Short mmCIF file of C-alpha atoms in Angstrom, two decimals:
data_model
loop_
_atom_site.label_atom_id
_atom_site.label_comp_id
_atom_site.label_asym_id
_atom_site.label_seq_id
_atom_site.Cartn_x
_atom_site.Cartn_y
_atom_site.Cartn_z
CA GLU A 1 -0.01 0.11 -0.11
CA ALA A 2 1.36 3.52 -0.80
CA GLY A 3 2.21 5.56 1.98
CA VAL A 4 1.39 9.32 3.05
CA ALA A 5 2.71 11.51 0.26
CA GLN A 6 3.94 14.99 1.12
CA SER A 7 5.29 17.59 -0.93
CA PRO A 8 7.72 19.67 -1.19
CA ARG A 9 10.36 17.82 0.66
CA TYR A 10 12.07 21.16 1.35
CA LYS A 11 11.31 24.87 1.26
CA ILE A 12 13.26 27.93 2.12
CA ILE A 13 11.45 31.44 2.26
CA GLU A 14 12.18 34.75 3.70
CA LYS A 15 10.12 35.89 6.50
CA ARG A 16 6.72 37.46 5.71
CA GLN A 17 6.50 35.35 2.61
CA SER A 18 3.88 32.70 2.28
CA VAL A 19 4.31 28.95 1.75
CA ALA A 20 1.90 26.01 1.31
CA PHE A 21 2.32 22.34 1.90
CA TRP A 22 0.59 19.36 0.38
CA CYS A 23 -0.50 15.92 1.81
CA ASN A 24 -2.00 13.24 0.07
CA PRO A 25 -3.28 10.32 2.60
CA ILE A 26 -3.35 6.67 2.25
CA SER A 27 -6.23 5.75 0.36
CA GLY A 28 -9.47 5.33 2.25
CA HIS A 29 -8.18 7.10 5.40
CA ALA A 30 -10.84 9.29 6.87
CA THR A 31 -8.91 11.16 9.55
CA LEU A 32 -5.87 13.49 8.47
CA TYR A 33 -3.38 15.06 10.85
CA TRP A 34 -0.93 17.90 10.47
CA TYR A 35 1.98 17.91 12.94
CA GLN A 36 4.67 20.59 13.39
CA GLN A 37 8.04 19.29 14.42
CA ILE A 38 10.62 21.99 15.79
CA LEU A 39 14.30 20.67 15.54
CA GLY A 40 15.07 18.56 18.75
CA GLN A 41 11.37 18.44 19.80
CA GLY A 42 8.80 15.85 19.40
CA PRO A 43 5.91 16.46 17.02
CA LYS A 44 2.93 18.73 17.97
CA LEU A 45 -0.43 18.53 16.62
CA LEU A 46 -1.76 21.48 14.50
CA ILE A 47 -4.89 20.37 13.21
CA GLN A 48 -7.20 17.12 12.56
CA PHE A 49 -9.54 16.56 10.00
CA GLN A 50 -12.25 14.02 9.95
CA ASN A 51 -13.08 13.52 6.13
CA ASN A 52 -13.41 17.18 5.24
CA GLY A 53 -14.55 18.57 8.60
CA VAL A 54 -12.10 19.94 11.33
CA VAL A 55 -12.11 17.97 14.53
CA ASP A 56 -9.34 19.82 16.54
CA ASP A 57 -7.59 22.81 15.61
CA SER A 58 -6.91 24.32 19.02
CA GLN A 59 -3.12 24.57 18.63
CA LEU A 60 -3.30 26.14 15.11
CA PRO A 61 -1.91 29.73 15.06
CA LYS A 62 -4.98 30.98 13.21
CA ASP A 63 -3.83 34.37 12.54
CA ARG A 64 -1.11 32.90 10.20
CA PHE A 65 -1.78 29.50 9.60
CA SER A 66 -4.67 27.81 7.69
CA ALA A 67 -5.53 24.36 6.46
CA GLU A 68 -8.23 22.81 4.21
CA ARG A 69 -9.21 19.11 3.18
CA LEU A 70 -11.31 19.50 0.18
CA LYS A 71 -13.45 16.62 -0.81
CA GLY A 72 -12.13 14.69 2.23
CA VAL A 73 -8.84 13.50 0.52
CA ASP A 74 -5.82 15.71 0.05
CA SER A 75 -5.02 18.50 2.26
CA THR A 76 -3.13 21.75 2.19
CA LEU A 77 -1.54 23.78 5.06
CA LYS A 78 -0.57 27.28 4.35
CA ILE A 79 1.41 29.89 6.43
CA GLN A 80 0.95 33.61 5.52
CA PRO A 81 2.91 35.42 6.52
CA ALA A 82 5.82 33.17 7.80
CA LYS A 83 7.95 34.00 10.86
CA LEU A 84 11.55 32.78 11.79
CA GLU A 85 9.90 30.53 14.40
CA ASP A 86 7.74 28.52 11.82
CA SER A 87 11.09 26.84 10.74
CA ALA A 88 10.32 23.17 11.35
CA VAL A 89 9.31 19.80 9.75
CA TYR A 90 5.73 19.71 9.05
CA LEU A 91 4.37 16.14 9.09
CA CYS A 92 1.31 14.66 7.76
CA ALA A 93 -0.37 11.52 9.00
CA SER A 94 -3.62 9.84 8.25
CA SER A 95 -5.61 6.95 9.99
CA PRO A 96 -8.55 5.05 8.83
CA GLY A 97 -10.95 6.86 11.09
CA LEU A 98 -11.73 8.59 14.54
CA LYS A 99 -10.85 5.09 15.95
CA GLY A 100 -7.40 5.57 14.10
CA VAL A 101 -5.23 5.69 17.21
CA GLY A 102 -3.43 2.30 16.89
CA TYR A 103 -5.12 1.34 13.82
CA GLY A 104 -2.72 2.19 10.87
CA TYR A 105 -1.76 5.72 12.02
CA THR A 106 1.03 6.38 9.33
CA PHE A 107 3.04 9.40 9.03
CA GLY A 108 4.36 11.02 5.97
CA SER A 109 8.23 12.15 5.51
CA GLY A 110 7.33 15.45 6.18
CA THR A 111 8.24 18.98 4.41
CA ARG A 112 11.31 20.67 6.10
CA LEU A 113 10.68 24.48 6.03
CA THR A 114 13.38 26.89 6.77
CA VAL A 115 12.41 30.74 7.13
CA VAL A 116 15.34 33.15 6.80
CA GLY B 1 -3.96 18.95 28.39
CA GLU B 2 -1.74 16.10 28.21
CA ASN B 3 1.93 16.52 29.02
CA VAL B 4 4.35 13.75 28.09
CA GLU B 5 8.08 13.92 29.65
CA GLN B 6 10.78 11.64 28.23
CA HIS B 7 13.97 10.74 29.46
CA PRO B 8 17.13 10.65 28.76
CA SER B 9 17.52 13.08 25.83
CA THR B 10 20.65 11.08 24.54
CA LEU B 11 21.53 7.43 25.14
CA SER B 12 24.84 6.04 23.91
CA VAL B 13 25.23 1.87 24.33
CA GLN B 14 27.59 -0.30 22.83
CA GLU B 15 26.15 -3.03 20.34
CA GLY B 16 24.51 -6.02 22.14
CA ASP B 17 23.50 -3.88 25.36
CA SER B 18 20.19 -3.05 26.40
CA ALA B 19 18.78 0.36 26.22
CA VAL B 20 15.96 1.79 28.31
CA ILE B 21 14.00 4.88 27.47
CA LYS B 22 11.37 6.24 30.09
CA CYS B 23 8.27 8.57 29.99
CA THR B 24 5.80 9.98 32.15
CA TYR B 25 2.16 11.36 31.20
CA SER B 26 0.01 13.81 33.06
CA ASP B 27 -3.42 12.70 31.92
CA SER B 28 -5.06 9.80 33.76
CA ALA B 29 -7.44 9.55 31.07
CA SER B 30 -4.96 8.60 28.56
CA ASN B 31 -5.20 4.90 27.50
CA TYR B 32 -3.05 4.43 24.48
CA PHE B 33 0.96 4.53 24.39
CA PRO B 34 2.88 4.18 21.26
CA TRP B 35 6.52 4.39 20.57
CA TYR B 36 7.83 5.67 17.45
CA LYS B 37 11.43 5.57 15.59
CA GLN B 38 12.57 8.35 13.56
CA GLU B 39 15.15 8.03 11.21
CA LEU B 40 16.92 11.18 9.66
CA GLY B 41 14.71 12.73 6.82
CA LYS B 42 11.90 10.28 7.46
CA GLY B 43 8.82 10.69 9.44
CA PRO B 44 8.17 8.91 12.69
CA GLN B 45 7.43 5.07 12.43
CA LEU B 46 5.43 2.90 14.89
CA ILE B 47 7.68 0.37 16.52
CA ILE B 48 5.40 -0.85 19.36
CA ASP B 49 2.37 0.22 21.22
CA ILE B 50 0.56 -0.65 24.44
CA ARG B 51 -2.99 0.00 25.65
CA SER B 52 -3.93 0.84 29.23
CA ASN B 53 -5.60 -2.49 29.86
CA VAL B 54 -2.16 -4.45 29.60
CA GLY B 55 1.12 -3.96 31.44
CA GLU B 56 3.76 -5.32 29.25
CA LYS B 57 3.93 -6.18 25.64
CA LYS B 58 6.79 -7.79 23.69
CA ASP B 59 7.93 -7.91 19.99
CA GLN B 60 11.05 -9.70 19.45
CA ARG B 61 13.80 -7.49 20.97
CA ILE B 62 11.52 -4.56 21.86
CA ALA B 63 9.26 -4.50 24.91
CA VAL B 64 7.00 -1.78 26.63
CA THR B 65 5.93 -1.58 30.23
CA LEU B 66 3.20 0.53 31.50
CA ASN B 67 2.33 1.32 35.10
CA LYS B 68 -0.84 3.21 35.17
CA THR B 69 -0.73 4.00 38.86
CA ALA B 70 2.54 5.91 38.46
CA LYS B 71 1.69 7.05 35.05
CA HIS B 72 4.93 6.07 33.36
CA PHE B 73 5.77 3.72 30.51
CA SER B 74 9.03 2.57 29.39
CA LEU B 75 10.53 1.06 26.08
CA HIS B 76 13.33 -1.68 26.52
CA ILE B 77 15.46 -2.73 23.43
CA THR B 78 17.63 -5.70 24.11
CA GLU B 79 20.57 -6.98 22.05
CA THR B 80 20.75 -3.63 20.37
CA GLN B 81 22.17 -3.02 16.96
CA PRO B 82 23.74 -0.18 14.96
CA GLU B 83 20.69 0.00 12.96
CA ASP B 84 18.69 0.78 16.11
CA SER B 85 20.58 4.14 16.17
CA ALA B 86 17.82 6.89 15.70
CA VAL B 87 15.47 9.27 17.49
CA TYR B 88 12.91 7.54 19.66
CA PHE B 89 9.57 9.26 20.76
CA CYS B 90 6.95 8.18 23.35
CA ALA B 91 3.37 9.49 22.87
CA ALA B 92 0.11 9.36 24.72
CA SER B 93 -3.52 9.56 23.61
CA ARG B 94 -7.04 9.00 24.96
CA ALA B 95 -10.20 8.31 23.60
CA GLY B 96 -13.27 10.60 23.72
CA GLY B 97 -14.19 14.12 22.57
CA THR B 98 -12.12 15.81 19.98
CA SER B 99 -8.72 14.56 21.34
CA TYR B 100 -9.62 11.15 19.97
CA GLY B 101 -6.51 10.51 17.85
CA LYS B 102 -4.41 13.20 18.96
CA LEU B 103 -0.88 12.05 19.89
CA THR B 104 1.09 14.28 22.62
CA PHE B 105 4.92 13.33 22.13
CA GLY B 106 7.62 13.26 24.40
CA GLN B 107 10.72 15.36 23.64
CA GLY B 108 12.61 12.38 22.08
CA THR B 109 15.76 10.42 22.86
CA ILE B 110 18.58 10.21 20.62
CA LEU B 111 19.93 6.44 20.78
CA THR B 112 23.34 5.73 19.36
CA VAL B 113 24.52 2.29 19.41
CA HIS B 114 28.17 1.71 18.78
CA PRO B 115 29.54 -1.26 16.87
#
Protein backbone atom coordinates (compact mmCIF):
# COMPACT_ATOMS: atom_id res chain seq x y z
CA GLU A 1 0.00 0.00 0.00
CA ALA A 2 1.27 3.48 -0.82
CA GLY A 3 2.22 5.64 2.13
CA VAL A 4 1.35 9.22 3.02
CA ALA A 5 2.76 11.50 0.33
CA GLN A 6 3.94 15.02 1.11
CA SER A 7 5.42 17.76 -1.04
CA PRO A 8 7.63 19.62 -1.31
CA ARG A 9 10.35 17.87 0.72
CA TYR A 10 12.21 21.11 1.40
CA LYS A 11 11.32 24.80 1.24
CA ILE A 12 13.32 27.91 2.05
CA ILE A 13 11.50 31.24 2.21
CA GLU A 14 12.08 34.69 3.61
CA LYS A 15 10.11 35.89 6.62
CA ARG A 16 6.77 37.47 5.80
CA GLN A 17 6.46 35.35 2.64
CA SER A 18 3.76 32.72 2.24
CA VAL A 19 4.17 28.98 1.75
CA ALA A 20 1.92 25.97 1.20
CA PHE A 21 2.40 22.28 1.88
CA TRP A 22 0.48 19.43 0.33
CA CYS A 23 -0.48 16.02 1.72
CA ASN A 24 -2.05 12.99 0.06
CA PRO A 25 -3.12 10.47 2.73
CA ILE A 26 -3.36 6.72 2.37
CA SER A 27 -6.33 5.82 0.23
CA GLY A 28 -9.48 5.38 2.27
CA HIS A 29 -8.13 7.01 5.41
CA ALA A 30 -10.81 9.30 6.82
CA THR A 31 -8.68 11.09 9.40
CA LEU A 32 -5.81 13.40 8.52
CA TYR A 33 -3.44 15.21 10.87
CA TRP A 34 -0.88 17.98 10.47
CA TYR A 35 1.94 18.06 13.01
CA GLN A 36 4.72 20.62 13.48
CA GLN A 37 8.11 19.26 14.57
CA ILE A 38 10.62 21.88 15.65
CA LEU A 39 14.23 20.71 15.65
CA GLY A 40 15.02 18.71 18.78
CA GLN A 41 11.38 18.36 19.84
CA GLY A 42 8.57 15.89 19.42
CA PRO A 43 5.82 16.55 16.88
CA LYS A 44 2.97 18.79 18.01
CA LEU A 45 -0.53 18.52 16.54
CA LEU A 46 -1.67 21.57 14.58
CA ILE A 47 -4.96 20.36 13.12
CA GLN A 48 -7.00 17.18 12.73
CA PHE A 49 -9.58 16.49 10.02
CA GLN A 50 -12.26 13.83 9.93
CA ASN A 51 -13.18 13.55 6.25
CA ASN A 52 -13.39 17.22 5.23
CA GLY A 53 -14.40 18.57 8.64
CA VAL A 54 -12.09 19.97 11.33
CA VAL A 55 -12.07 17.92 14.55
CA ASP A 56 -9.36 19.80 16.47
CA ASP A 57 -7.51 22.98 15.53
CA SER A 58 -6.93 24.28 19.05
CA GLN A 59 -3.15 24.53 18.57
CA LEU A 60 -3.22 26.06 15.09
CA PRO A 61 -2.02 29.71 15.07
CA LYS A 62 -5.02 30.87 13.10
CA ASP A 63 -3.71 34.40 12.54
CA ARG A 64 -1.14 32.98 10.12
CA PHE A 65 -1.85 29.29 9.56
CA SER A 66 -4.73 27.82 7.59
CA ALA A 67 -5.54 24.33 6.39
CA GLU A 68 -8.16 22.72 4.26
CA ARG A 69 -9.10 19.25 3.14
CA LEU A 70 -11.27 19.51 0.09
CA LYS A 71 -13.41 16.48 -0.76
CA GLY A 72 -12.05 14.67 2.29
CA VAL A 73 -8.89 13.49 0.53
CA ASP A 74 -5.85 15.74 -0.10
CA SER A 75 -4.99 18.51 2.29
CA THR A 76 -3.00 21.73 2.14
CA LEU A 77 -1.46 23.66 5.01
CA LYS A 78 -0.61 27.32 4.42
CA ILE A 79 1.44 29.84 6.37
CA GLN A 80 1.00 33.54 5.62
CA PRO A 81 3.03 35.49 6.61
CA ALA A 82 5.84 33.22 7.79
CA LYS A 83 7.94 34.00 10.85
CA LEU A 84 11.41 32.75 11.75
CA GLU A 85 9.93 30.53 14.48
CA ASP A 86 7.90 28.64 11.88
CA SER A 87 11.09 26.88 10.77
CA ALA A 88 10.28 23.21 11.38
CA VAL A 89 9.35 19.95 9.74
CA TYR A 90 5.64 19.75 8.92
CA LEU A 91 4.41 16.18 9.14
CA CYS A 92 1.18 14.85 7.74
CA ALA A 93 -0.36 11.65 9.10
CA SER A 94 -3.50 9.70 8.30
CA SER A 95 -5.53 6.94 9.91
CA PRO A 96 -8.61 4.95 8.89
CA GLY A 97 -11.06 6.81 11.12
CA LEU A 98 -11.72 8.44 14.49
CA LYS A 99 -10.80 5.08 15.98
CA GLY A 100 -7.53 5.60 14.18
CA VAL A 101 -5.21 5.69 17.15
CA GLY A 102 -3.31 2.45 16.94
CA TYR A 103 -5.05 1.44 13.76
CA GLY A 104 -2.89 2.25 10.76
CA TYR A 105 -1.79 5.69 11.99
CA THR A 106 0.90 6.50 9.41
CA PHE A 107 3.18 9.51 9.02
CA GLY A 108 4.57 10.98 5.83
CA SER A 109 8.23 11.99 5.50
CA GLY A 110 7.45 15.63 6.09
CA THR A 111 8.30 19.01 4.56
CA ARG A 112 11.29 20.78 6.04
CA LEU A 113 10.65 24.55 6.12
CA THR A 114 13.42 27.06 6.71
CA VAL A 115 12.44 30.70 7.20
CA VAL A 116 15.32 33.15 6.79
CA GLY B 1 -4.02 19.08 28.42
CA GLU B 2 -1.74 16.07 28.33
CA ASN B 3 1.99 16.52 29.01
CA VAL B 4 4.55 13.81 28.27
CA GLU B 5 8.07 13.91 29.67
CA GLN B 6 10.76 11.66 28.19
CA HIS B 7 14.20 10.72 29.54
CA PRO B 8 17.04 10.54 28.75
CA SER B 9 17.45 12.99 25.89
CA THR B 10 20.50 11.10 24.63
CA LEU B 11 21.56 7.50 25.17
CA SER B 12 24.76 5.86 24.01
CA VAL B 13 25.26 2.08 24.27
CA GLN B 14 27.55 -0.60 22.93
CA GLU B 15 26.23 -3.07 20.42
CA GLY B 16 24.59 -5.97 22.24
CA ASP B 17 23.73 -3.94 25.34
CA SER B 18 20.20 -3.07 26.40
CA ALA B 19 18.65 0.39 26.15
CA VAL B 20 15.83 1.76 28.28
CA ILE B 21 13.85 4.96 27.64
CA LYS B 22 11.29 6.22 30.14
CA CYS B 23 8.26 8.47 29.81
CA THR B 24 5.74 9.92 32.21
CA TYR B 25 2.33 11.35 31.36
CA SER B 26 -0.01 13.67 33.19
CA ASP B 27 -3.54 12.83 31.95
CA SER B 28 -4.94 9.82 33.81
CA ALA B 29 -7.49 9.42 31.00
CA SER B 30 -4.77 8.56 28.47
CA ASN B 31 -5.16 4.95 27.42
CA TYR B 32 -2.92 4.41 24.41
CA PHE B 33 0.87 4.68 24.45
CA PRO B 34 2.83 4.20 21.20
CA TRP B 35 6.55 4.39 20.61
CA TYR B 36 7.97 5.76 17.38
CA LYS B 37 11.37 5.52 15.74
CA GLN B 38 12.43 8.43 13.53
CA GLU B 39 15.40 8.21 11.21
CA LEU B 40 16.99 11.22 9.56
CA GLY B 41 14.79 12.75 6.89
CA LYS B 42 11.88 10.42 7.59
CA GLY B 43 8.62 10.59 9.46
CA PRO B 44 8.07 8.75 12.75
CA GLN B 45 7.46 5.03 12.36
CA LEU B 46 5.47 3.04 14.90
CA ILE B 47 7.58 0.30 16.49
CA ILE B 48 5.40 -0.87 19.36
CA ASP B 49 2.38 0.29 21.32
CA ILE B 50 0.51 -0.59 24.50
CA ARG B 51 -3.00 0.04 25.77
CA SER B 52 -4.00 0.82 29.33
CA ASN B 53 -5.52 -2.61 29.95
CA VAL B 54 -2.12 -4.28 29.44
CA GLY B 55 0.98 -4.03 31.63
CA GLU B 56 3.62 -5.32 29.24
CA LYS B 57 4.01 -6.12 25.57
CA LYS B 58 6.91 -7.69 23.67
CA ASP B 59 7.86 -7.88 20.03
CA GLN B 60 11.15 -9.69 19.46
CA ARG B 61 13.89 -7.42 20.89
CA ILE B 62 11.51 -4.63 21.85
CA ALA B 63 9.26 -4.46 24.90
CA VAL B 64 7.12 -1.80 26.51
CA THR B 65 5.90 -1.68 30.10
CA LEU B 66 3.13 0.47 31.54
CA ASN B 67 2.48 1.49 35.14
CA LYS B 68 -0.90 3.23 35.17
CA THR B 69 -0.77 4.04 38.87
CA ALA B 70 2.51 5.89 38.53
CA LYS B 71 1.61 7.15 35.05
CA HIS B 72 4.80 6.07 33.42
CA PHE B 73 5.80 3.72 30.62
CA SER B 74 9.12 2.51 29.30
CA LEU B 75 10.69 1.15 26.13
CA HIS B 76 13.22 -1.65 26.44
CA ILE B 77 15.46 -2.67 23.54
CA THR B 78 17.63 -5.74 24.08
CA GLU B 79 20.65 -6.89 22.06
CA THR B 80 20.95 -3.48 20.43
CA GLN B 81 22.32 -3.22 16.90
CA PRO B 82 23.83 -0.25 15.04
CA GLU B 83 20.66 -0.02 12.93
CA ASP B 84 18.72 0.74 16.11
CA SER B 85 20.44 4.14 16.15
CA ALA B 86 17.73 6.78 15.67
CA VAL B 87 15.51 9.20 17.60
CA TYR B 88 12.82 7.50 19.65
CA PHE B 89 9.61 9.20 20.73
CA CYS B 90 6.99 8.12 23.21
CA ALA B 91 3.46 9.43 22.90
CA ALA B 92 0.14 9.29 24.72
CA SER B 93 -3.45 9.53 23.58
CA ARG B 94 -6.94 9.10 24.98
CA ALA B 95 -10.30 8.21 23.62
CA GLY B 96 -13.24 10.53 23.81
CA GLY B 97 -14.13 14.00 22.67
CA THR B 98 -12.15 15.91 20.10
CA SER B 99 -8.83 14.61 21.36
CA TYR B 100 -9.53 11.15 20.03
CA GLY B 101 -6.60 10.35 17.76
CA LYS B 102 -4.44 13.25 18.92
CA LEU B 103 -0.98 12.13 19.97
CA THR B 104 1.02 14.08 22.55
CA PHE B 105 4.71 13.34 22.08
CA GLY B 106 7.67 13.36 24.43
CA GLN B 107 10.77 15.36 23.55
CA GLY B 108 12.63 12.42 22.02
CA THR B 109 15.70 10.32 22.84
CA ILE B 110 18.68 10.15 20.51
CA LEU B 111 19.90 6.55 20.72
CA THR B 112 23.38 5.79 19.42
CA VAL B 113 24.55 2.17 19.24
CA HIS B 114 28.31 1.84 18.85
CA PRO B 115 29.61 -1.21 16.96
